[in-house]
């Protein structure tokens, strides 16, 4: 949709038709049309959008020059570099938008300053040749522009000043009221339809259950690609739009704040924006125009997020990606505000590039938000933790200082970059990338609990609202029960307090021989230990366990009793109870060191016979004879759990995946299997083409 005219006193446009020839590009025949629009103007400042259409031969490298008629100045530009000599300005292309095909269009924008008046420039030159034509105001087809005072920018919000109220009050308070949030993942965003990725149709009963569990906001990711018609209207399938509206209405009826977006559209077609701005922008505005119209009069508790995890093809680096994203953000906010009704002040959520928590990405979004000067804006990032831990690669099996520093650093950057400046922050998705009930063992449960506890605490103390990504791994959508009640209990407790954890939630004991005392380090997190319990029986301090500072020691006699007949696996579970928060469960496990035997197979199917004998696999290393990493991600010897190798405790095997062998050279590779008991087993395989043999070292 074109930008609407007449919304502000300063909105004007110049449509200038070029001359016939241009110097440069080997004296190619040239011509251009320039549309110069002022969509926003305020006392002393304005925003300008410029579109240049090439009517002559293709150009590769361009500059557009003009003279401001009333002393205006460019203060900040995007998608171009600008230089000025007095009133004369030259805007030059960047590397990714240098080429303009015949009839192709390139666009850029800038913020400027003015005093007295802000008239439109009367002439432009493209590559040094004058473009001449009359000045007119373009009239959009099929739209009228209602007055929209919200388009007139508000004063900049300082860290100590609350923004102007949103329909539901202060946006900071509204986002705080959204805590905690939950994602209806892999559902309305699934491709091509709601049940395609294994989840059942969403019901009111599901939404009611989620609300009853204390969740106050729900993010409804929506992928629109397979539900829209062709250009130029990109009409949304009315059946699909009605289904989205139904789920939105059900959610609002349950009392949720609701957030909807363009989801996988981000990588299906929006990522092509740098190379085809006109087509992609037309589609983007067409979709958001229809969505905005549909929900214009909905409750202020409905929130719009323009793009999920924005990413772009054809940009040289993330800095260029930031500039491209800014263009889409500006178009989105203008479009929604101009659509009127409740949209004039609806809370809008803008992501960083890739929804990254890097400082440079947050700085870029801050620049955009400052430029918008709109009080009803929130920022969003996603957080899936320190990558080696989140997927279990490179030895990232434990919640260690690397994981902690990554978490604290990201959340503190969000606080300092946005919250401290009066801009609310929504962690729109969070979890661990490889946590999935269908792929058990990638993230050890106790280590996962430590991560979840820390996320809750560090988000709460920095006033960040979190929205759990749940594609079916947490809440069973058939039974409407939590798949792991303990994880939910921890997350719920973390809304108001901290919970204690420990160095491990496992104590391994030998299946034969003498059992000795075992110690764990408590992470008290401001709590105090109240005691240990097995079922309904309290363990006896001094006899069954001792505490010295943060060291908890289970005595040999207690462990012997808890181990019972010492069958392989978990023999007992005890709980450490603290002065606040949820108890910490400790599994008492009996095991024998695992054993392995020789095997043969192919790169498509190779399994190592493994008797686990009560133990559990933590990770696997793969090295060539010279000690270098073998297989994928050869910057580390530790491979990715489940993607490259997978234990099968029922079949008593460890599978080496085709993805692993796809990047293994012919010859011998030494594998080292690390188990949670501390046991390590060495195994050697030899690959020759598609044939693989192996035996214990």
XYZ file of C-alpha atoms in Angstrom, residues 13-336:
324
model
C 5.900 15.058 -2.811
C 7.854 16.002 -5.894
C 7.483 13.800 -8.961
C 10.275 14.823 -11.250
C 10.792 13.441 -14.754
C 14.367 13.332 -15.912
C 16.132 14.536 -19.031
C 17.258 12.248 -21.780
C 20.957 11.661 -21.203
C 23.173 11.112 -18.156
C 26.879 11.484 -17.790
C 28.415 8.336 -16.363
C 27.743 4.651 -17.015
C 29.370 5.079 -20.427
C 26.984 7.928 -21.333
C 23.985 5.561 -21.185
C 20.569 6.922 -22.055
C 19.040 8.033 -18.768
C 15.961 9.300 -17.103
C 14.483 9.114 -13.653
C 11.442 9.723 -11.574
C 11.927 10.859 -7.985
C 9.243 10.754 -5.304
C 10.193 12.829 -2.266
C 7.734 12.403 0.615
C 7.622 13.846 4.136
C 5.580 11.325 6.144
C 6.405 12.863 9.512
C 7.174 16.409 10.619
C 7.460 18.001 14.035
C 8.766 21.239 15.441
C 12.322 21.532 14.156
C 12.517 18.080 12.584
C 11.135 15.809 9.890
C 11.496 12.421 8.213
C 11.809 12.157 4.421
C 11.380 9.125 2.169
C 12.912 9.220 -1.314
C 12.196 6.793 -4.165
C 14.244 6.914 -7.360
C 12.926 5.075 -10.436
C 15.390 4.597 -13.297
C 13.666 5.272 -16.643
C 16.811 4.920 -18.753
C 19.503 2.297 -19.253
C 20.572 0.245 -16.257
C 23.022 1.969 -13.924
C 25.531 0.523 -11.500
C 26.517 3.220 -9.082
C 24.470 6.350 -8.583
C 24.170 9.600 -6.698
C 21.182 11.855 -6.273
C 21.778 15.539 -5.516
C 19.495 18.392 -4.558
C 19.490 21.785 -2.857
C 17.328 22.494 0.171
C 15.329 25.700 -0.486
C 14.965 26.818 3.147
C 18.167 25.818 4.925
C 17.097 22.314 5.974
C 19.794 19.826 6.984
C 20.122 16.028 6.904
C 20.829 14.737 10.397
C 20.687 10.976 9.829
C 20.266 8.814 6.706
C 19.691 5.157 5.899
C 20.376 3.085 2.757
C 22.675 5.858 1.472
C 25.626 7.940 2.548
C 25.082 11.681 2.423
C 27.457 14.618 2.129
C 26.532 18.283 2.261
C 28.014 21.604 1.257
C 25.765 24.249 2.704
C 22.277 23.690 1.303
C 23.497 21.214 -1.324
C 23.136 17.493 -0.486
C 24.405 14.417 -2.319
C 23.096 10.927 -1.484
C 25.214 8.040 -2.785
C 24.347 4.356 -3.000
C 25.663 1.685 -0.667
C 27.225 -1.540 -1.971
C 24.003 -3.541 -1.888
C 21.803 -1.029 -3.745
C 24.208 0.267 -6.388
C 22.463 -1.330 -9.361
C 19.154 -0.004 -10.680
C 17.695 -1.824 -13.664
C 15.629 -0.045 -16.268
C 12.306 0.799 -14.606
C 13.789 -0.388 -11.335
C 13.374 1.575 -8.125
C 15.654 2.230 -5.194
C 14.631 3.981 -2.008
C 16.293 5.656 0.932
C 15.351 7.973 3.737
C 16.666 10.453 6.232
C 15.865 12.541 9.258
C 16.323 16.257 8.884
C 16.096 19.540 10.734
C 14.351 22.763 9.696
C 13.490 26.225 10.957
C 10.793 28.528 9.657
C 9.469 26.267 6.905
C 10.164 22.915 5.251
C 9.412 23.175 1.512
C 10.176 20.303 -0.867
C 13.342 20.621 -2.992
C 12.431 21.824 -6.475
C 15.099 19.990 -8.503
C 17.278 16.899 -8.414
C 20.171 15.532 -10.429
C 20.907 11.860 -11.032
C 24.565 11.147 -11.709
C 25.048 14.817 -12.490
C 22.244 15.297 -14.995
C 19.260 17.436 -14.043
C 15.824 15.877 -13.632
C 13.084 18.415 -14.320
C 9.358 18.319 -13.693
C 6.540 19.802 -11.734
C 5.798 19.470 -8.037
C 2.639 17.642 -7.051
C 1.153 15.709 -4.148
C 0.461 12.021 -5.003
C -3.049 10.868 -4.201
C -3.278 7.225 -3.052
C -5.941 5.148 -4.720
C -8.817 3.775 -2.713
C -7.888 5.399 0.592
C -8.711 8.485 2.530
C -6.563 9.671 5.333
C -8.276 10.251 8.659
C -6.608 12.730 10.988
C -3.932 10.945 12.986
C -2.266 13.098 15.623
C -0.236 10.091 16.774
C 1.857 10.420 13.616
C 3.196 13.692 14.905
C 6.198 12.534 16.923
C 6.160 12.868 20.660
C 9.012 14.226 22.727
C 11.897 11.856 23.195
C 11.415 9.646 26.252
C 14.207 9.982 28.771
C 15.245 7.179 31.149
C 13.520 8.971 33.997
C 10.316 9.887 32.169
C 7.430 7.512 31.530
C 6.158 7.423 27.919
C 2.741 8.761 27.050
C 0.034 6.283 28.020
C -0.994 3.515 25.644
C -4.685 2.542 25.522
C -4.132 0.253 28.486
C -1.874 2.720 30.316
C 1.880 3.169 30.372
C 3.480 0.787 27.803
C 6.045 -0.199 30.438
C 3.201 -1.197 32.742
C 1.369 -2.985 29.924
C 4.419 -5.074 29.036
C 5.007 -5.807 32.716
C 1.393 -7.030 32.887
C 2.208 -9.491 30.088
C 4.612 -11.419 32.323
C 4.768 -14.379 31.975
C 4.005 -15.170 28.349
C 3.594 -18.382 26.347
C 3.983 -19.135 22.635
C 1.477 -21.228 20.693
C 4.426 -22.504 18.665
C 4.390 -24.653 15.509
C 0.661 -24.091 15.075
C -0.659 -21.066 13.184
C 2.922 -20.606 12.011
C 3.199 -24.187 10.705
C 3.618 -24.691 6.969
C 1.309 -25.098 5.159
C -1.422 -25.218 7.809
C -2.194 -25.391 11.512
C -1.715 -29.134 12.086
C 1.114 -29.715 9.579
C 3.827 -29.832 12.244
C 2.161 -32.297 14.564
C 0.091 -30.145 16.889
C -3.697 -30.507 17.134
C -6.134 -27.758 16.248
C -6.142 -25.048 18.891
C -9.156 -25.155 21.186
C -10.664 -22.837 23.742
C -9.932 -25.527 26.336
C -6.208 -25.325 25.557
C -6.173 -21.547 25.905
C -8.178 -21.708 29.116
C -5.718 -24.240 30.560
C -2.699 -22.088 29.694
C -4.377 -19.064 31.281
C -5.236 -21.084 34.400
C -1.543 -21.914 34.795
C -0.754 -18.261 35.398
C 0.264 -17.142 31.911
C -0.879 -13.598 31.230
C 0.074 -13.174 27.587
C 0.114 -15.401 24.552
C 2.129 -14.980 21.375
C 0.367 -16.350 18.308
C 3.012 -16.768 15.591
C 1.259 -16.705 12.206
C 2.703 -17.626 8.799
C 0.661 -16.041 6.002
C 2.562 -17.132 2.880
C 0.404 -20.113 1.925
C -2.785 -18.243 2.695
C -2.441 -15.209 0.420
C -3.372 -14.630 -3.182
C -1.160 -13.276 -5.959
C 0.066 -9.759 -6.604
C -0.904 -7.024 -6.620
C -3.511 -7.397 -3.874
C -2.064 -10.383 -1.967
C -5.527 -11.023 -0.597
C -5.522 -13.149 2.565
C -7.704 -16.254 2.337
C -10.822 -15.211 4.262
C -11.107 -18.655 5.863
C -7.567 -18.393 7.215
C -8.044 -14.816 8.383
C -11.246 -15.866 10.148
C -9.397 -18.719 11.875
C -6.651 -16.392 13.092
C -9.286 -13.967 14.317
C -11.110 -16.784 16.105
C -7.989 -17.790 18.051
C -7.240 -14.129 18.816
C -10.790 -13.598 20.079
C -10.714 -16.767 22.197
C -7.415 -15.638 23.718
C -8.696 -12.164 24.522
C -11.828 -13.692 26.047
C -9.599 -15.687 28.419
C -7.968 -12.463 29.591
C -4.671 -12.763 27.716
C -2.631 -10.019 26.207
C -2.227 -11.326 22.639
C 0.642 -10.781 20.178
C 0.387 -11.664 16.473
C 2.973 -11.279 13.725
C 4.311 -12.251 10.332
C 6.297 -15.347 11.288
C 8.033 -17.668 8.803
C 7.250 -15.124 6.109
C 10.542 -13.631 7.317
C 12.577 -16.282 5.495
C 10.033 -17.269 2.847
C 9.914 -13.909 1.056
C 10.636 -10.928 3.316
C 14.337 -11.802 3.272
C 14.434 -10.865 -0.407
C 13.661 -7.224 0.333
C 17.150 -5.811 -0.385
C 17.032 -7.169 -3.943
C 13.424 -6.323 -4.783
C 12.192 -3.554 -2.574
C 9.092 -2.720 -4.591
C 7.635 -6.225 -4.760
C 8.421 -7.145 -1.180
C 7.253 -3.828 0.246
C 4.008 -4.098 -1.700
C 3.385 -7.551 -0.249
C 4.407 -6.488 3.246
C 2.113 -3.460 3.246
C -0.738 -5.409 1.659
C -0.646 -8.021 4.415
C -0.331 -5.574 7.282
C -3.044 -3.382 5.785
C -5.465 -6.307 5.813
C -4.420 -7.394 9.307
C -4.620 -3.846 10.638
C -8.067 -3.374 9.126
C -9.342 -6.677 10.534
C -8.190 -5.919 14.072
C -8.478 -2.118 14.078
C -11.231 -2.059 16.681
C -9.964 -4.934 18.844
C -8.970 -4.567 22.484
C -5.806 -2.670 23.300
C -4.550 -5.959 24.766
C -3.914 -7.093 21.191
C -0.320 -6.321 20.214
C 1.263 -6.339 16.731
C 4.817 -7.619 16.140
C 5.809 -6.826 12.583
C 8.379 -9.528 11.728
C 9.666 -12.670 13.405
C 13.462 -13.057 13.410
C 14.121 -10.679 10.476
C 16.898 -11.740 8.127
C 17.921 -10.571 4.676
C 19.668 -11.865 1.575
C 22.075 -9.675 -0.332
C 23.388 -7.527 2.507
C 27.127 -7.365 3.019
C 26.964 -7.448 6.809
C 24.654 -7.001 9.771
C 25.078 -3.232 9.707
C 23.460 -3.181 6.272
C 20.814 -5.580 7.557
C 20.033 -3.077 10.310
C 19.457 -0.354 7.719
C 17.153 -2.560 5.655
C 15.188 -3.567 8.743
C 14.801 0.071 9.766
C 13.056 0.755 6.473
C 10.518 -2.003 7.157
C 10.011 -0.853 10.749
C 9.247 2.686 9.652
C 6.800 1.516 7.007
C 5.069 -0.788 9.492
C 4.585 1.833 12.194
C 3.323 4.433 9.726
C 0.899 1.951 8.182
C -0.557 0.784 11.496
